[in-house]
Amino acid sequence: PEIKRVWAQINDPNDGTNWMVMTTSNEALKLIDSGAGGLREFVRSLSPDMVMWGIVKVKSTTLNSKQSIRSMVFFTHVGEKVSAFRRAKAAVRTPSVMKAFNNIAVHLQDKDAFGIQNLSRELLRSSSVQADEFHFGPEQSVRVSDL
């Protein structure tokens, strides 16, 4: 119920919630945290000894229409202290976790790719929309021309 509630908040254009992070507990998906601080806040919530999945809402604006389009980015985080067994289990489990959420634009698995510049490039590659700027949260924007 908590995950569904936060997912609805992330999808609500009038709600500031723009990310959430989850893990498993007794084989069930469990919400760990969520917030309105964007990509930076999301990355700070990741733990080096856990397998975690997360979603961050990214808004993009187009030069011509000045409309805002939202994209959902799905992250798989496997902390550096996670055992080989749990790593393998996470790899098997990730597709079923992703299926629980619709409209995922990009899936990233490497923590090095979780930065604003790398994520912007990945969104550019995967999107049919010609974005002018990506917004990852408060004071976390990048202009495509700066990439």
mmCIF file of N, CA and C in Angstrom:
data_model
loop_
_atom_site.group_PDB
_atom_site.id
_atom_site.type_symbol
_atom_site.label_atom_id
_atom_site.label_comp_id
_atom_site.label_asym_id
_atom_site.label_seq_id
_atom_site.Cartn_x
_atom_site.Cartn_y
_atom_site.Cartn_z
ATOM 1 N N PRO A 1 0.800 -1.216 0.000
ATOM 2 C CA PRO A 1 0.000 0.000 0.000
ATOM 3 C C PRO A 1 0.843 1.281 0.000
ATOM 4 N N GLU A 2 1.967 1.280 0.740
ATOM 5 C CA GLU A 2 2.812 2.472 0.781
ATOM 6 C C GLU A 2 3.421 2.759 -0.580
ATOM 7 N N ILE A 3 3.878 1.715 -1.248
ATOM 8 C CA ILE A 3 4.513 1.894 -2.558
ATOM 9 C C ILE A 3 3.495 2.433 -3.554
ATOM 10 N N LYS A 4 2.289 1.892 -3.554
ATOM 11 C CA LYS A 4 1.242 2.384 -4.462
ATOM 12 C C LYS A 4 0.912 3.847 -4.182
ATOM 13 N N ARG A 5 0.858 4.204 -2.911
ATOM 14 C CA ARG A 5 0.554 5.585 -2.527
ATOM 15 C C ARG A 5 1.640 6.539 -3.037
ATOM 16 N N VAL A 6 2.896 6.174 -2.830
ATOM 17 C CA VAL A 6 3.996 7.047 -3.262
ATOM 18 C C VAL A 6 4.081 7.082 -4.788
ATOM 19 N N TRP A 7 3.843 5.954 -5.442
ATOM 20 C CA TRP A 7 3.840 5.927 -6.915
ATOM 21 C C TRP A 7 2.763 6.872 -7.442
ATOM 22 N N ALA A 8 1.601 6.877 -6.814
ATOM 23 C CA ALA A 8 0.526 7.804 -7.216
ATOM 24 C C ALA A 8 0.959 9.256 -6.991
ATOM 25 N N GLN A 9 1.665 9.523 -5.903
ATOM 26 C CA GLN A 9 2.153 10.882 -5.640
ATOM 27 C C GLN A 9 3.165 11.312 -6.695
ATOM 28 N N ILE A 10 4.067 10.418 -7.068
ATOM 29 C CA ILE A 10 5.072 10.735 -8.085
ATOM 30 C C ILE A 10 4.384 11.053 -9.411
ATOM 31 N N ASN A 11 3.310 10.340 -9.716
ATOM 32 C CA ASN A 11 2.583 10.549 -10.969
ATOM 33 C C ASN A 11 1.625 11.735 -10.931
ATOM 34 N N ASP A 12 1.363 12.268 -9.756
ATOM 35 C CA ASP A 12 0.454 13.408 -9.619
ATOM 36 C C ASP A 12 1.203 14.705 -9.926
ATOM 37 N N PRO A 13 0.796 15.428 -10.982
ATOM 38 C CA PRO A 13 1.511 16.659 -11.337
ATOM 39 C C PRO A 13 1.415 17.753 -10.272
ATOM 40 N N ASN A 14 0.478 17.632 -9.351
ATOM 41 C CA ASN A 14 0.316 18.633 -8.300
ATOM 42 C C ASN A 14 1.030 18.273 -7.001
ATOM 43 N N ASP A 15 1.721 17.132 -6.996
ATOM 44 C CA ASP A 15 2.437 16.681 -5.800
ATOM 45 C C ASP A 15 3.932 16.843 -6.052
ATOM 46 N N GLY A 16 4.673 17.278 -5.066
ATOM 47 C CA GLY A 16 6.103 17.509 -5.229
ATOM 48 C C GLY A 16 6.972 16.263 -5.137
ATOM 49 N N THR A 17 6.398 15.148 -4.710
ATOM 50 C CA THR A 17 7.184 13.918 -4.581
ATOM 51 C C THR A 17 7.741 13.522 -5.941
ATOM 52 N N ASN A 18 9.065 13.322 -6.010
ATOM 53 C CA ASN A 18 9.654 13.003 -7.312
ATOM 54 C C ASN A 18 10.613 11.821 -7.288
ATOM 55 N N TRP A 19 10.669 11.093 -6.189
ATOM 56 C CA TRP A 19 11.487 9.880 -6.160
ATOM 57 C C TRP A 19 11.048 8.961 -5.039
ATOM 58 N N MET A 20 11.425 7.688 -5.194
ATOM 59 C CA MET A 20 11.244 6.716 -4.122
ATOM 60 C C MET A 20 12.306 5.632 -4.262
ATOM 61 N N VAL A 21 12.603 4.974 -3.157
ATOM 62 C CA VAL A 21 13.554 3.876 -3.155
ATOM 63 C C VAL A 21 12.959 2.716 -2.357
ATOM 64 N N MET A 22 13.185 1.497 -2.876
ATOM 65 C CA MET A 22 12.589 0.290 -2.301
ATOM 66 C C MET A 22 13.652 -0.792 -2.143
ATOM 67 N N THR A 23 13.339 -1.778 -1.326
ATOM 68 C CA THR A 23 14.154 -2.978 -1.189
ATOM 69 C C THR A 23 13.201 -4.136 -0.948
ATOM 70 N N THR A 24 13.750 -5.300 -0.632
ATOM 71 C CA THR A 24 12.893 -6.428 -0.291
ATOM 72 C C THR A 24 13.079 -6.775 1.178
ATOM 73 N N SER A 25 11.986 -7.216 1.756
ATOM 74 C CA SER A 25 11.992 -7.697 3.127
ATOM 75 C C SER A 25 11.112 -8.937 3.143
ATOM 76 N N ASN A 26 11.689 -10.067 3.520
ATOM 77 C CA ASN A 26 10.960 -11.343 3.467
ATOM 78 C C ASN A 26 10.334 -11.570 2.099
ATOM 79 N N GLU A 27 11.116 -11.288 1.070
ATOM 80 C CA GLU A 27 10.724 -11.482 -0.335
ATOM 81 C C GLU A 27 9.660 -10.503 -0.837
ATOM 82 N N ALA A 28 9.184 -9.616 -0.004
ATOM 83 C CA ALA A 28 8.192 -8.627 -0.431
ATOM 84 C C ALA A 28 8.874 -7.283 -0.664
ATOM 85 N N LEU A 29 8.392 -6.551 -1.661
ATOM 86 C CA LEU A 29 8.920 -5.228 -1.940
ATOM 87 C C LEU A 29 8.484 -4.267 -0.841
ATOM 88 N N LYS A 30 9.425 -3.463 -0.358
ATOM 89 C CA LYS A 30 9.163 -2.575 0.782
ATOM 90 C C LYS A 30 9.717 -1.184 0.474
ATOM 91 N N LEU A 31 8.914 -0.155 0.731
ATOM 92 C CA LEU A 31 9.350 1.229 0.566
ATOM 93 C C LEU A 31 10.338 1.583 1.671
ATOM 94 N N ILE A 32 11.457 2.179 1.272
ATOM 95 C CA ILE A 32 12.443 2.636 2.254
ATOM 96 C C ILE A 32 12.305 4.131 2.476
ATOM 97 N N ASP A 33 12.206 4.884 1.376
ATOM 98 C CA ASP A 33 12.153 6.334 1.505
ATOM 99 C C ASP A 33 11.600 6.942 0.225
ATOM 100 N N SER A 34 11.187 8.184 0.314
ATOM 101 C CA SER A 34 10.738 8.947 -0.849
ATOM 102 C C SER A 34 10.923 10.417 -0.507
ATOM 103 N N GLY A 35 10.817 11.262 -1.525
ATOM 104 C CA GLY A 35 10.985 12.673 -1.238
ATOM 105 C C GLY A 35 10.760 13.556 -2.441
ATOM 106 N N ALA A 36 11.015 14.837 -2.230
ATOM 107 C CA ALA A 36 10.818 15.851 -3.268
ATOM 108 C C ALA A 36 12.132 16.536 -3.642
ATOM 109 N N GLY A 37 13.263 15.982 -3.185
ATOM 110 C CA GLY A 37 14.556 16.607 -3.420
ATOM 111 C C GLY A 37 15.275 16.174 -4.680
ATOM 112 N N GLY A 38 14.616 15.379 -5.506
ATOM 113 C CA GLY A 38 15.180 15.021 -6.794
ATOM 114 C C GLY A 38 16.286 13.990 -6.756
ATOM 115 N N LEU A 39 17.034 13.949 -7.847
ATOM 116 C CA LEU A 39 18.059 12.931 -8.054
ATOM 117 C C LEU A 39 19.119 12.940 -6.964
ATOM 118 N N ARG A 40 19.588 14.096 -6.555
ATOM 119 C CA ARG A 40 20.628 14.154 -5.519
ATOM 120 C C ARG A 40 20.165 13.515 -4.211
ATOM 121 N N GLU A 41 18.950 13.852 -3.804
ATOM 122 C CA GLU A 41 18.405 13.293 -2.571
ATOM 123 C C GLU A 41 18.229 11.779 -2.708
ATOM 124 N N PHE A 42 17.772 11.331 -3.873
ATOM 125 C CA PHE A 42 17.610 9.902 -4.139
ATOM 126 C C PHE A 42 18.953 9.183 -3.996
ATOM 127 N N VAL A 43 19.992 9.693 -4.640
ATOM 128 C CA VAL A 43 21.308 9.041 -4.606
ATOM 129 C C VAL A 43 21.848 8.986 -3.177
ATOM 130 N N ARG A 44 21.615 10.029 -2.397
ATOM 131 C CA ARG A 44 22.067 10.033 -0.989
ATOM 132 C C ARG A 44 21.362 8.960 -0.160
ATOM 133 N N SER A 45 20.191 8.510 -0.590
ATOM 134 C CA SER A 45 19.449 7.513 0.181
ATOM 135 C C SER A 45 19.915 6.082 -0.088
ATOM 136 N N LEU A 46 20.806 5.888 -1.050
ATOM 137 C CA LEU A 46 21.269 4.542 -1.403
ATOM 138 C C LEU A 46 22.297 4.041 -0.399
ATOM 139 N N SER A 47 22.176 2.772 -0.049
ATOM 140 C CA SER A 47 23.039 2.177 0.968
ATOM 141 C C SER A 47 24.051 1.214 0.345
ATOM 142 N N PRO A 48 25.302 1.222 0.810
ATOM 143 C CA PRO A 48 26.316 0.349 0.222
ATOM 144 C C PRO A 48 26.134 -1.129 0.551
ATOM 145 N N ASP A 49 25.284 -1.446 1.517
ATOM 146 C CA ASP A 49 25.117 -2.853 1.882
ATOM 147 C C ASP A 49 23.728 -3.400 1.547
ATOM 148 N N MET A 50 23.044 -2.746 0.602
ATOM 149 C CA MET A 50 21.688 -3.179 0.248
ATOM 150 C C MET A 50 21.488 -3.265 -1.262
ATOM 151 N N VAL A 51 20.542 -4.114 -1.633
ATOM 152 C CA VAL A 51 20.001 -4.114 -2.988
ATOM 153 C C VAL A 51 18.769 -3.220 -2.935
ATOM 154 N N MET A 52 18.713 -2.250 -3.848
ATOM 155 C CA MET A 52 17.615 -1.280 -3.826
ATOM 156 C C MET A 52 17.174 -0.989 -5.253
ATOM 157 N N TRP A 53 15.902 -0.672 -5.373
ATOM 158 C CA TRP A 53 15.356 -0.220 -6.647
ATOM 159 C C TRP A 53 14.716 1.131 -6.400
ATOM 160 N N GLY A 54 14.780 1.988 -7.382
ATOM 161 C CA GLY A 54 14.207 3.303 -7.190
ATOM 162 C C GLY A 54 13.681 3.897 -8.470
ATOM 163 N N ILE A 55 12.886 4.917 -8.301
ATOM 164 C CA ILE A 55 12.310 5.655 -9.424
ATOM 165 C C ILE A 55 12.492 7.138 -9.151
ATOM 166 N N VAL A 56 12.930 7.849 -10.194
ATOM 167 C CA VAL A 56 13.052 9.300 -10.125
ATOM 168 C C VAL A 56 12.273 9.884 -11.296
ATOM 169 N N LYS A 57 11.432 10.879 -10.988
ATOM 170 C CA LYS A 57 10.700 11.585 -12.043
ATOM 171 C C LYS A 57 11.577 12.710 -12.567
ATOM 172 N N VAL A 58 11.732 12.733 -13.886
ATOM 173 C CA VAL A 58 12.516 13.776 -14.546
ATOM 174 C C VAL A 58 11.568 14.551 -15.447
ATOM 175 N N LYS A 59 11.623 15.859 -15.356
ATOM 176 C CA LYS A 59 10.811 16.697 -16.244
ATOM 177 C C LYS A 59 11.712 17.256 -17.325
ATOM 178 N N SER A 60 11.217 17.239 -18.540
ATOM 179 C CA SER A 60 11.972 17.844 -19.633
ATOM 180 C C SER A 60 11.098 18.908 -20.281
ATOM 181 N N THR A 61 11.742 19.961 -20.711
ATOM 182 C CA THR A 61 11.026 21.015 -21.427
ATOM 183 C C THR A 61 11.554 21.055 -22.850
ATOM 184 N N THR A 62 10.659 21.393 -23.767
ATOM 185 C CA THR A 62 11.039 21.489 -25.169
ATOM 186 C C THR A 62 11.101 22.953 -25.562
ATOM 187 N N LEU A 63 12.024 23.256 -26.415
ATOM 188 C CA LEU A 63 12.243 24.636 -26.828
ATOM 189 C C LEU A 63 11.043 25.210 -27.563
ATOM 190 N N ASN A 64 10.460 24.426 -28.453
ATOM 191 C CA ASN A 64 9.358 24.922 -29.289
ATOM 192 C C ASN A 64 8.061 25.130 -28.532
ATOM 193 N N SER A 65 7.679 24.157 -27.732
ATOM 194 C CA SER A 65 6.358 24.238 -27.117
ATOM 195 C C SER A 65 6.374 24.744 -25.679
ATOM 196 N N LYS A 66 7.538 24.748 -25.063
ATOM 197 C CA LYS A 66 7.668 25.138 -23.657
ATOM 198 C C LYS A 66 6.779 24.295 -22.740
ATOM 199 N N GLN A 67 6.374 23.133 -23.230
ATOM 200 C CA GLN A 67 5.595 22.244 -22.373
ATOM 201 C C GLN A 67 6.546 21.357 -21.581
ATOM 202 N N SER A 68 6.065 20.854 -20.471
ATOM 203 C CA SER A 68 6.865 19.993 -19.622
ATOM 204 C C SER A 68 6.409 18.552 -19.819
ATOM 205 N N ILE A 69 7.360 17.677 -20.057
ATOM 206 C CA ILE A 69 7.078 16.257 -20.240
ATOM 207 C C ILE A 69 7.801 15.521 -19.131
ATOM 208 N N ARG A 70 7.135 14.562 -18.516
ATOM 209 C CA ARG A 70 7.790 13.829 -17.437
ATOM 210 C C ARG A 70 8.220 12.450 -17.928
ATOM 211 N N SER A 71 9.341 12.022 -17.424
ATOM 212 C CA SER A 71 9.869 10.693 -17.712
ATOM 213 C C SER A 71 10.201 10.026 -16.387
ATOM 214 N N MET A 72 9.911 8.750 -16.302
ATOM 215 C CA MET A 72 10.242 7.986 -15.107
ATOM 216 C C MET A 72 11.504 7.174 -15.373
ATOM 217 N N VAL A 73 12.480 7.334 -14.503
ATOM 218 C CA VAL A 73 13.737 6.608 -14.623
ATOM 219 C C VAL A 73 13.792 5.578 -13.504
ATOM 220 N N PHE A 74 14.029 4.332 -13.878
ATOM 221 C CA PHE A 74 14.104 3.219 -12.930
ATOM 222 C C PHE A 74 15.574 2.901 -12.671
ATOM 223 N N PHE A 75 15.923 2.764 -11.409
ATOM 224 C CA PHE A 75 17.301 2.486 -11.020
ATOM 225 C C PHE A 75 17.377 1.151 -10.287
ATOM 226 N N THR A 76 18.411 0.385 -10.579
ATOM 227 C CA THR A 76 18.762 -0.783 -9.782
ATOM 228 C C THR A 76 20.085 -0.464 -9.119
ATOM 229 N N HIS A 77 20.094 -0.511 -7.807
ATOM 230 C CA HIS A 77 21.312 -0.239 -7.045
ATOM 231 C C HIS A 77 21.689 -1.499 -6.279
ATOM 232 N N VAL A 78 22.894 -1.983 -6.517
ATOM 233 C CA VAL A 78 23.445 -3.096 -5.756
ATOM 234 C C VAL A 78 24.698 -2.555 -5.081
ATOM 235 N N GLY A 79 24.594 -2.346 -3.783
ATOM 236 C CA GLY A 79 25.700 -1.748 -3.035
ATOM 237 C C GLY A 79 26.974 -2.564 -3.116
ATOM 238 N N GLU A 80 28.106 -1.881 -2.973
ATOM 239 C CA GLU A 80 29.395 -2.560 -3.111
ATOM 240 C C GLU A 80 29.652 -3.600 -2.027
ATOM 241 N N LYS A 81 28.923 -3.551 -0.917
ATOM 242 C CA LYS A 81 29.104 -4.528 0.164
ATOM 243 C C LYS A 81 28.132 -5.711 0.072
ATOM 244 N N VAL A 82 27.343 -5.772 -0.989
ATOM 245 C CA VAL A 82 26.353 -6.843 -1.160
ATOM 246 C C VAL A 82 27.058 -8.123 -1.618
ATOM 247 N N SER A 83 26.684 -9.249 -1.034
ATOM 248 C CA SER A 83 27.299 -10.539 -1.369
ATOM 249 C C SER A 83 26.979 -10.962 -2.799
ATOM 250 N N ALA A 84 27.783 -11.863 -3.335
ATOM 251 C CA ALA A 84 27.582 -12.375 -4.694
ATOM 252 C C ALA A 84 26.211 -13.042 -4.831
ATOM 253 N N PHE A 85 25.794 -13.775 -3.818
ATOM 254 C CA PHE A 85 24.491 -14.430 -3.862
ATOM 255 C C PHE A 85 23.359 -13.409 -3.979
ATOM 256 N N ARG A 86 23.412 -12.373 -3.159
ATOM 257 C CA ARG A 86 22.365 -11.341 -3.207
ATOM 258 C C ARG A 86 22.422 -10.548 -4.506
ATOM 259 N N ARG A 87 23.608 -10.367 -5.072
ATOM 260 C CA ARG A 87 23.749 -9.705 -6.377
ATOM 261 C C ARG A 87 23.016 -10.512 -7.460
ATOM 262 N N ALA A 88 23.256 -11.821 -7.455
ATOM 263 C CA ALA A 88 22.611 -12.695 -8.446
ATOM 264 C C ALA A 88 21.098 -12.683 -8.270
ATOM 265 N N LYS A 89 20.668 -12.723 -7.050
ATOM 266 C CA LYS A 89 19.225 -12.693 -6.763
ATOM 267 C C LYS A 89 18.604 -11.381 -7.255
ATOM 268 N N ALA A 90 19.315 -10.279 -7.080
ATOM 269 C CA ALA A 90 18.822 -8.970 -7.537
ATOM 270 C C ALA A 90 18.683 -8.948 -9.053
ATOM 271 N N ALA A 91 19.637 -9.538 -9.747
ATOM 272 C CA ALA A 91 19.582 -9.566 -11.215
ATOM 273 C C ALA A 91 18.353 -10.314 -11.705
ATOM 274 N N VAL A 92 18.002 -11.381 -11.019
ATOM 275 C CA VAL A 92 16.823 -12.163 -11.389
ATOM 276 C C VAL A 92 15.543 -11.421 -11.022
ATOM 277 N N ARG A 93 15.556 -10.735 -9.937
ATOM 278 C CA ARG A 93 14.344 -10.080 -9.421
ATOM 279 C C ARG A 93 14.008 -8.753 -10.120
ATOM 280 N N THR A 94 14.998 -8.050 -10.627
ATOM 281 C CA THR A 94 14.797 -6.712 -11.195
ATOM 282 C C THR A 94 13.688 -6.640 -12.246
ATOM 283 N N PRO A 95 13.616 -7.541 -13.226
ATOM 284 C CA PRO A 95 12.537 -7.425 -14.223
ATOM 285 C C PRO A 95 11.135 -7.471 -13.612
ATOM 286 N N SER A 96 10.929 -8.292 -12.594
ATOM 287 C CA SER A 96 9.590 -8.346 -11.982
ATOM 288 C C SER A 96 9.300 -7.086 -11.171
ATOM 289 N N VAL A 97 10.324 -6.490 -10.564
ATOM 290 C CA VAL A 97 10.116 -5.228 -9.847
ATOM 291 C C VAL A 97 9.746 -4.136 -10.850
ATOM 292 N N MET A 98 10.473 -4.091 -11.964
ATOM 293 C CA MET A 98 10.189 -3.079 -12.993
ATOM 294 C C MET A 98 8.765 -3.202 -13.532
ATOM 295 N N LYS A 99 8.286 -4.428 -13.674
ATOM 296 C CA LYS A 99 6.937 -4.662 -14.222
ATOM 297 C C LYS A 99 5.838 -4.040 -13.378
ATOM 298 N N ALA A 100 6.114 -3.818 -12.120
ATOM 299 C CA ALA A 100 5.108 -3.248 -11.218
ATOM 300 C C ALA A 100 4.837 -1.778 -11.518
ATOM 301 N N PHE A 101 5.678 -1.173 -12.352
ATOM 302 C CA PHE A 101 5.555 0.259 -12.637
ATOM 303 C C PHE A 101 5.439 0.469 -14.137
ATOM 304 N N ASN A 102 4.539 1.350 -14.535
ATOM 305 C CA ASN A 102 4.357 1.619 -15.963
ATOM 306 C C ASN A 102 5.099 2.897 -16.359
ATOM 307 N N ASN A 103 5.248 3.083 -17.652
ATOM 308 C CA ASN A 103 5.835 4.300 -18.219
ATOM 309 C C ASN A 103 7.286 4.544 -17.805
ATOM 310 N N ILE A 104 8.064 3.491 -17.677
ATOM 311 C CA ILE A 104 9.480 3.656 -17.364
ATOM 312 C C ILE A 104 10.207 4.007 -18.661
ATOM 313 N N ALA A 105 10.932 5.121 -18.655
ATOM 314 C CA ALA A 105 11.622 5.584 -19.863
ATOM 315 C C ALA A 105 13.024 4.992 -19.987
ATOM 316 N N VAL A 106 13.724 4.880 -18.866
ATOM 317 C CA VAL A 106 15.114 4.444 -18.863
ATOM 318 C C VAL A 106 15.344 3.587 -17.623
ATOM 319 N N HIS A 107 16.204 2.567 -17.773
ATOM 320 C CA HIS A 107 16.621 1.752 -16.635
ATOM 321 C C HIS A 107 18.137 1.851 -16.517
ATOM 322 N N LEU A 108 18.625 2.294 -15.374
ATOM 323 C CA LEU A 108 20.064 2.394 -15.119
ATOM 324 C C LEU A 108 20.439 1.457 -13.981
ATOM 325 N N GLN A 109 21.607 0.815 -14.140
ATOM 326 C CA GLN A 109 22.051 -0.146 -13.131
ATOM 327 C C GLN A 109 23.399 0.197 -12.520
ATOM 328 N N ASP A 110 24.156 1.035 -13.163
ATOM 329 C CA ASP A 110 25.499 1.357 -12.710
ATOM 330 C C ASP A 110 25.470 2.676 -11.947
ATOM 331 N N LYS A 111 25.868 2.650 -10.692
ATOM 332 C CA LYS A 111 25.801 3.868 -9.880
ATOM 333 C C LYS A 111 26.573 5.021 -10.506
ATOM 334 N N ASP A 112 27.614 4.728 -11.287
ATOM 335 C CA ASP A 112 28.367 5.787 -11.963
ATOM 336 C C ASP A 112 27.498 6.523 -12.978
ATOM 337 N N ALA A 113 26.446 5.875 -13.457
ATOM 338 C CA ALA A 113 25.551 6.498 -14.442
ATOM 339 C C ALA A 113 24.448 7.323 -13.775
ATOM 340 N N PHE A 114 24.410 7.345 -12.442
ATOM 341 C CA PHE A 114 23.333 8.025 -11.730
ATOM 342 C C PHE A 114 23.515 9.537 -11.660
ATOM 343 N N GLY A 115 24.537 10.094 -12.270
ATOM 344 C CA GLY A 115 24.764 11.530 -12.260
ATOM 345 C C GLY A 115 23.886 12.249 -13.270
ATOM 346 N N ILE A 116 23.701 13.527 -13.066
ATOM 347 C CA ILE A 116 22.817 14.327 -13.905
ATOM 348 C C ILE A 116 23.259 14.334 -15.369
ATOM 349 N N GLN A 117 24.547 14.509 -15.626
ATOM 350 C CA GLN A 117 25.037 14.558 -17.004
ATOM 351 C C GLN A 117 24.812 13.228 -17.718
ATOM 352 N N ASN A 118 25.214 12.120 -17.073
ATOM 353 C CA ASN A 118 25.044 10.797 -17.692
ATOM 354 C C ASN A 118 23.580 10.460 -17.919
ATOM 355 N N LEU A 119 22.763 10.758 -16.945
ATOM 356 C CA LEU A 119 21.340 10.471 -17.075
ATOM 357 C C LEU A 119 20.715 11.316 -18.188
ATOM 358 N N SER A 120 21.124 12.556 -18.306
ATOM 359 C CA SER A 120 20.622 13.423 -19.385
ATOM 360 C C SER A 120 20.957 12.829 -20.748
ATOM 361 N N ARG A 121 22.183 12.362 -20.900
ATOM 362 C CA ARG A 121 22.588 11.753 -22.184
ATOM 363 C C ARG A 121 21.761 10.506 -22.477
ATOM 364 N N GLU A 122 21.517 9.709 -21.459
ATOM 365 C CA GLU A 122 20.718 8.490 -21.647
ATOM 366 C C GLU A 122 19.274 8.836 -22.020
ATOM 367 N N LEU A 123 18.711 9.844 -21.398
ATOM 368 C CA LEU A 123 17.353 10.274 -21.744
ATOM 369 C C LEU A 123 17.296 10.808 -23.175
ATOM 370 N N LEU A 124 18.316 11.522 -23.583
ATOM 371 C CA LEU A 124 18.367 12.020 -24.963
ATOM 372 C C LEU A 124 18.381 10.863 -25.958
ATOM 373 N N ARG A 125 19.169 9.833 -25.660
ATOM 374 C CA ARG A 125 19.266 8.664 -26.551
ATOM 375 C C ARG A 125 17.950 7.900 -26.650
ATOM 376 N N SER A 126 17.228 7.830 -25.549
ATOM 377 C CA SER A 126 16.046 6.967 -25.509
ATOM 378 C C SER A 126 14.727 7.674 -25.814
ATOM 379 N N SER A 127 14.730 8.986 -25.886
ATOM 380 C CA SER A 127 13.480 9.732 -26.030
ATOM 381 C C SER A 127 13.213 10.132 -27.479
ATOM 382 N N SER A 128 11.937 10.140 -27.817
ATOM 383 C CA SER A 128 11.532 10.632 -29.139
ATOM 384 C C SER A 128 11.260 12.137 -29.091
ATOM 385 N N VAL A 129 11.271 12.708 -27.903
ATOM 386 C CA VAL A 129 11.027 14.137 -27.714
ATOM 387 C C VAL A 129 12.358 14.877 -27.767
ATOM 388 N N GLN A 130 12.397 15.967 -28.497
ATOM 389 C CA GLN A 130 13.605 16.790 -28.567
ATOM 390 C C GLN A 130 13.610 17.762 -27.397
ATOM 391 N N ALA A 131 14.168 17.334 -26.298
ATOM 392 C CA ALA A 131 14.184 18.158 -25.092
ATOM 393 C C ALA A 131 15.227 19.261 -25.202
ATOM 394 N N ASP A 132 14.922 20.381 -24.559
ATOM 395 C CA ASP A 132 15.859 21.493 -24.464
ATOM 396 C C ASP A 132 16.553 21.489 -23.102
ATOM 397 N N GLU A 133 15.827 21.003 -22.089
ATOM 398 C CA GLU A 133 16.356 21.019 -20.732
ATOM 399 C C GLU A 133 15.734 19.885 -19.934
ATOM 400 N N PHE A 134 16.532 19.288 -19.035
ATOM 401 C CA PHE A 134 16.044 18.258 -18.120
ATOM 402 C C PHE A 134 16.092 18.799 -16.704
ATOM 403 N N HIS A 135 15.046 18.495 -15.928
ATOM 404 C CA HIS A 135 14.933 18.951 -14.545
ATOM 405 C C HIS A 135 14.840 17.715 -13.642
ATOM 406 N N PHE A 136 15.831 17.550 -12.773
ATOM 407 C CA PHE A 136 15.934 16.374 -11.917
ATOM 408 C C PHE A 136 15.505 16.646 -10.481
ATOM 409 N N GLY A 137 15.069 17.844 -10.201
ATOM 410 C CA GLY A 137 14.674 18.232 -8.856
ATOM 411 C C GLY A 137 15.096 19.665 -8.613
ATOM 412 N N PRO A 138 14.898 20.140 -7.401
ATOM 413 C CA PRO A 138 15.245 21.526 -7.072
ATOM 414 C C PRO A 138 16.717 21.840 -7.380
ATOM 415 N N GLU A 139 16.932 22.865 -8.183
ATOM 416 C CA GLU A 139 18.268 23.316 -8.565
ATOM 417 C C GLU A 139 19.118 22.193 -9.160
ATOM 418 N N GLN A 140 18.470 21.332 -9.938
ATOM 419 C CA GLN A 140 19.150 20.209 -10.583
ATOM 420 C C GLN A 140 18.699 20.101 -12.024
ATOM 421 N N SER A 141 19.092 21.066 -12.815
ATOM 422 C CA SER A 141 18.684 21.101 -14.226
ATOM 423 C C SER A 141 19.924 21.128 -15.112
ATOM 424 N N VAL A 142 19.754 20.632 -16.311
ATOM 425 C CA VAL A 142 20.833 20.690 -17.285
ATOM 426 C C VAL A 142 20.236 20.999 -18.652
ATOM 427 N N ARG A 143 20.851 21.938 -19.331
ATOM 428 C CA ARG A 143 20.435 22.275 -20.699
ATOM 429 C C ARG A 143 21.092 21.297 -21.647
ATOM 430 N N VAL A 144 20.347 20.831 -22.630
ATOM 431 C CA VAL A 144 20.871 19.889 -23.602
ATOM 432 C C VAL A 144 22.070 20.480 -24.329
ATOM 433 N N SER A 145 22.044 21.754 -24.590
ATOM 434 C CA SER A 145 23.161 22.408 -25.292
ATOM 435 C C SER A 145 24.465 22.354 -24.476
ATOM 436 N N ASP A 146 24.372 22.125 -23.172
ATOM 437 C CA ASP A 146 25.561 22.033 -22.324
ATOM 438 C C ASP A 146 26.163 20.632 -22.278
ATOM 439 N N LEU A 147 25.450 19.687 -22.881
ATOM 440 C CA LEU A 147 25.955 18.311 -22.877
ATOM 441 C C LEU A 147 26.994 18.180 -23.949
#
